[in-house]
Short mmCIF file of C-alpha atoms in Angstrom, two decimals:
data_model
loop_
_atom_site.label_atom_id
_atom_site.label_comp_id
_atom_site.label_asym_id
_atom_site.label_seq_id
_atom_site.Cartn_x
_atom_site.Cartn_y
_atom_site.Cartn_z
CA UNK Q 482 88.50 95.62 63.81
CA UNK Q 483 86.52 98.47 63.00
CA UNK Q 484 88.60 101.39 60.96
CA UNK Q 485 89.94 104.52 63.17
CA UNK Q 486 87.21 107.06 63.56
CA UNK Q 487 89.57 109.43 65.82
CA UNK Q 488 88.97 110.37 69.47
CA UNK Q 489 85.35 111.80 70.67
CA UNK Q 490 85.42 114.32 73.63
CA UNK Q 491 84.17 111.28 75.75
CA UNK Q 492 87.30 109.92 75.61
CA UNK Q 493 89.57 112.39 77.40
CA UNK Q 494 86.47 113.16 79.94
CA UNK Q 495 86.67 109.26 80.56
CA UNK Q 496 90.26 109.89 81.72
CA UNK Q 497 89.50 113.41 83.85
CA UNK Q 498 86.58 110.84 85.16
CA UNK Q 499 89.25 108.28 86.31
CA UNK Q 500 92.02 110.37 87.42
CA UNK Q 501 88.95 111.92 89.77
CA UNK Q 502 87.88 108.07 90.63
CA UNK Q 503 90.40 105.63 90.39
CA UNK Q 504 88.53 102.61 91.30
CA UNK Q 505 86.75 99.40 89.86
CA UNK Q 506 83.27 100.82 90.38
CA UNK Q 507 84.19 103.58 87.96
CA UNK Q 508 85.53 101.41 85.28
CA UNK Q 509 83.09 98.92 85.39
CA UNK Q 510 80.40 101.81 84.87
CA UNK Q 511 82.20 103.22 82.49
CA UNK Q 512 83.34 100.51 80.74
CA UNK Q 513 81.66 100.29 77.24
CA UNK Q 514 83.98 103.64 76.78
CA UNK Q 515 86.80 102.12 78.32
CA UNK Q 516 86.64 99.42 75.64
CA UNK Q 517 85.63 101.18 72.90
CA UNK Q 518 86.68 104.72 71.87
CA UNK Q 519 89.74 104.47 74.48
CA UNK Q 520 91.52 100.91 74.06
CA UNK Q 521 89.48 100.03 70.95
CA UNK Q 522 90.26 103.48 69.21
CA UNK Q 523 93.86 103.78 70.05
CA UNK Q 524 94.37 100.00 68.79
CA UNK Q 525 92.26 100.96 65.45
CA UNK Q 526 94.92 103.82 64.89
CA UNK Q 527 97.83 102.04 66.01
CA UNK Q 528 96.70 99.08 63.63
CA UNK Q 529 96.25 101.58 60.89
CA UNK Q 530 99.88 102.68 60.93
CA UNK Q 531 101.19 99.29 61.37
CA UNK Q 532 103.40 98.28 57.97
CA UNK Q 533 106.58 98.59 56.44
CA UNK Q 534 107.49 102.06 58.09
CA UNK Q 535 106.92 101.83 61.12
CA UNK Q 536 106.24 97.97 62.13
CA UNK Q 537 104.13 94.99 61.61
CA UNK Q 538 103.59 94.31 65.10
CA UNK Q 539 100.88 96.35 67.26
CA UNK Q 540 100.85 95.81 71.16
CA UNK Q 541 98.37 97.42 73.62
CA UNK Q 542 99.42 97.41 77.30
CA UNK Q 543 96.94 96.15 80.30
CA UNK Q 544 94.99 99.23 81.58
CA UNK Q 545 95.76 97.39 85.09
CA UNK Q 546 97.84 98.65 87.45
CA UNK Q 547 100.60 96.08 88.76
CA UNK Q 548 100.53 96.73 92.19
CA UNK Q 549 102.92 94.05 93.67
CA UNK Q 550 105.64 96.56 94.55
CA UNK Q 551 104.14 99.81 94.58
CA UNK Q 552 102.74 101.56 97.82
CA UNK Q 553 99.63 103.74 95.28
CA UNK Q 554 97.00 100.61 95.51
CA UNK Q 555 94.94 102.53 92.57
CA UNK Q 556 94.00 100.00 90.46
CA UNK Q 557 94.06 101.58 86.91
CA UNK Q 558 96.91 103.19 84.87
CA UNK Q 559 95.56 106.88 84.05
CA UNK Q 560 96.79 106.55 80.59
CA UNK Q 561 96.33 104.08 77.80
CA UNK Q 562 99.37 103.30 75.70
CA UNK Q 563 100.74 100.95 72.95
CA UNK Q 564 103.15 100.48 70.91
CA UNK Q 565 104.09 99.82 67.07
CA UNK Q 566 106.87 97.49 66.64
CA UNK Q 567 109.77 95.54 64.50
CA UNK Q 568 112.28 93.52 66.09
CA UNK Q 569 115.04 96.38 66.46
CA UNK Q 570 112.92 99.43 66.91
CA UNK Q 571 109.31 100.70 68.38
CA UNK Q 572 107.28 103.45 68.22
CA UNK Q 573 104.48 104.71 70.89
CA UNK Q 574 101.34 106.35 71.19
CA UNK Q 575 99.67 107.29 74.59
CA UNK Q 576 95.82 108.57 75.46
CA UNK Q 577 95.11 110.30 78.99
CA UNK Q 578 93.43 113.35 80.38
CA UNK Q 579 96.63 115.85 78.44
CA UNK Q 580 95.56 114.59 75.18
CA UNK Q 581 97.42 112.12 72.74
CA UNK Q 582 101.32 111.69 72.50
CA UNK Q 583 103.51 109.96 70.45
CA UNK Q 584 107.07 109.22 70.73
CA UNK Q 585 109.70 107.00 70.29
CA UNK Q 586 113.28 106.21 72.02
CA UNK Q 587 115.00 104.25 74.61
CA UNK Q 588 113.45 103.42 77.88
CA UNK Q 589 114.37 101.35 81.21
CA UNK Q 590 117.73 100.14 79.05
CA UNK Q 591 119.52 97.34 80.64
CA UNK Q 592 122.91 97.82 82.06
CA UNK Q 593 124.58 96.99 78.56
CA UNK Q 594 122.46 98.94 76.44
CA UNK Q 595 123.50 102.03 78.63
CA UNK Q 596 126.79 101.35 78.58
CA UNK Q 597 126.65 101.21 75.13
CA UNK Q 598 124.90 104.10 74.95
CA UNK Q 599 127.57 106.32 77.03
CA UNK Q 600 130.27 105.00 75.42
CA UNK Q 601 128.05 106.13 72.07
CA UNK Q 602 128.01 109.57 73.16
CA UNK Q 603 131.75 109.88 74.28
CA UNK Q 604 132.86 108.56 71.06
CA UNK Q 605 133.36 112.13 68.84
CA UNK Q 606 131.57 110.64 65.52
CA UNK Q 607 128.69 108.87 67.20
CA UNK Q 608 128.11 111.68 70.30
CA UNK Q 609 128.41 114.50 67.73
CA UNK Q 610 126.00 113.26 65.43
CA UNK Q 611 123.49 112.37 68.03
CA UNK Q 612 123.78 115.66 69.05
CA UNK Q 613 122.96 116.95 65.77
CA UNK Q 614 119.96 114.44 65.51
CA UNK Q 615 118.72 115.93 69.24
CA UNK Q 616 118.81 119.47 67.28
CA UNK Q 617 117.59 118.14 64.38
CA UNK Q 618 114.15 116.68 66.27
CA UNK Q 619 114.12 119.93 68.62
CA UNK Q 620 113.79 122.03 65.58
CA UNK Q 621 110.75 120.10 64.71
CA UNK Q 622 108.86 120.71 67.49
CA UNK Q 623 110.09 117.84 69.44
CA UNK Q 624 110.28 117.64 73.41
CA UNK Q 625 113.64 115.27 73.67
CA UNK Q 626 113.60 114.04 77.34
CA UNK Q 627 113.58 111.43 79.54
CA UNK Q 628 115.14 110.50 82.95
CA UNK Q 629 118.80 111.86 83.72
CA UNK Q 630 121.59 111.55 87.04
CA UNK Q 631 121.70 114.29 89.35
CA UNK Q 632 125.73 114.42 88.11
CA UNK Q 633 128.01 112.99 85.78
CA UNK Q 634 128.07 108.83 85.22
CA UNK Q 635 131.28 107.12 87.21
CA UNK Q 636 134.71 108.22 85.62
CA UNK Q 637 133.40 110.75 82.99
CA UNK Q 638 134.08 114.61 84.05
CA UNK Q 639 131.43 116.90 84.88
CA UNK Q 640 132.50 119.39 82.01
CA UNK Q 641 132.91 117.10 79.12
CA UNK Q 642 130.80 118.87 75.96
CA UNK Q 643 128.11 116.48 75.60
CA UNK Q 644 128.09 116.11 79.38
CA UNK Q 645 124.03 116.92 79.11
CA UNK Q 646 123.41 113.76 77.17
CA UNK Q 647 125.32 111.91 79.00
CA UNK Q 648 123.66 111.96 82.33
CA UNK Q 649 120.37 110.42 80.41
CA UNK Q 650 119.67 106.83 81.41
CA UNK Q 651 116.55 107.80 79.08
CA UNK Q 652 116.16 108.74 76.09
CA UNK Q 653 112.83 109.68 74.00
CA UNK Q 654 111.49 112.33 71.46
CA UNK Q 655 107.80 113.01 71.01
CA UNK Q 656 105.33 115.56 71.37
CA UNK Q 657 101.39 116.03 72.82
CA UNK Q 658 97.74 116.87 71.15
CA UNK Q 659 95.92 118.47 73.48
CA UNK Q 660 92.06 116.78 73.68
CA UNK Q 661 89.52 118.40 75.07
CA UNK Q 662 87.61 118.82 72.39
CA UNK Q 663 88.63 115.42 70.67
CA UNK Q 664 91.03 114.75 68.06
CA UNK Q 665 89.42 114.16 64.61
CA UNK Q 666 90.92 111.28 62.74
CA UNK Q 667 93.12 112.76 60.26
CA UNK Q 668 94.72 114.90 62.89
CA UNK Q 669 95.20 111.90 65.63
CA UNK Q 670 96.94 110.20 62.33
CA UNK Q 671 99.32 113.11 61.17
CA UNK Q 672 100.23 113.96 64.59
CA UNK Q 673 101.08 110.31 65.40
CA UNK Q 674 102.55 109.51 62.09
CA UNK Q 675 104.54 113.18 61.95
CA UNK Q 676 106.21 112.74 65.04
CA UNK Q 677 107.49 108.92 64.59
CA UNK Q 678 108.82 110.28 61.62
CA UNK Q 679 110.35 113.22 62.75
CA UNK Q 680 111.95 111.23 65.32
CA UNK Q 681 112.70 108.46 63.23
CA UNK Q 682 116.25 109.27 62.29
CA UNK Q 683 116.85 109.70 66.14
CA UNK Q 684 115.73 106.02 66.76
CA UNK Q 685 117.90 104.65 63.88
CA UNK Q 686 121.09 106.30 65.71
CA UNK Q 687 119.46 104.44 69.14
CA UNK Q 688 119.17 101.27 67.07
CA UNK Q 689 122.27 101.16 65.64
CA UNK Q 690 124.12 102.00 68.91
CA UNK Q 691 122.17 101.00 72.38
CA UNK Q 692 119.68 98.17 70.85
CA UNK Q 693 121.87 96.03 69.16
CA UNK Q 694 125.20 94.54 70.78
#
């Protein structure tokens, strides 16, 4: 694979291109772009961060759409993401018209991993120390987000203290390079590799207490 060179301007005009034209016509015209400075640049960097500290394993998702279930036909995801990987943990990094973003967390967690997960945060140890670890990652120029409930979960009152985290059936921490005018290769790395590890001690508490059983 040939070593990360960063992201040219042509790749986030690729994405204004596709947001714009969402169809197979574009991509196909488009497509030596497509392959190389979008999916072939983001793998180079993701491949060049792979190792003991964040992950061996490097894993690009299909650019296609699955449209099985969804009433937007458009064929094409307007972002390109991937992920670096061990068996207990994983780390992501996402191109699109906004820029690049990295991040890291829980997503989509399975009934058991989010009942873990609340009954993480209700315990005092566990729930005040991820609260401290949400701080922690805020005051690093972290945006800690993800999808919450509209209320409290079933049976826990609407005024407990860590009430806030515990409406969140997602969990992540990262933060956004803007691209117009490309990212240069040292800066895609340090941005990518700053924010996994300013969010790292954020996933270990998610490891520790959602991944495993």
């Amino acid at each position: 694979m040939p070593a990360f060179a960063g992201f040219p301007p042509a790749v986030f005009a690729w994405f204004d291109g596709l947001e714009g034209d969402n169809s197979r016509d574009y991509v196909q015209r488009t497509r030596d772009v497509l392959d190389g400075p979008v999916r072939g640049g983001l793998e180079a960097l993701l491949s060049e961060l792979a190792g003991a500290e964040f992950g061996e394993e490097v894993k690009l998702f299909r650019q296609h759409r699955d449209l099985r279930f969804s009433r937007d036909k458009s064929p094409y995801k307007t972002r390109t993401y991937g992920l670096v990987r061990s068996p207990d943990r994983a780390y992501y990094a996402e191109l699109s018209a906004r820029g690049l973003y990295a991040g890291t967390g829980f997503y989509a967690p399975g009934r058991e991993q989010l009942a873990r997960f609340r009954d993480a945060v209700l315990d005092e140890a566990a729930g005040g120390e991820l609260e401290a670890l949400v701080g922690a990652a805020r005051a690093q120029g972290l945006d800690v987000e993800g999808e919450t409930l509209r209320s409290a979960p079933r049976g826990v009152p609407r005024d407990h203290p860590r009430i806030a985290l515990l409406r969140h059936t997602a969990l992540i921490a990262g933060r956004r390079l803007g691209g117009s005018g490309g990212i240069a290769r040292e800066a895609a790395l340090a941005h990518v590799a700053g924010t996994w590890r300013a969010a790292a001690p954020l996933l270990a508490w998610i490891a520790l207490h959602v991944a495993r059983a």
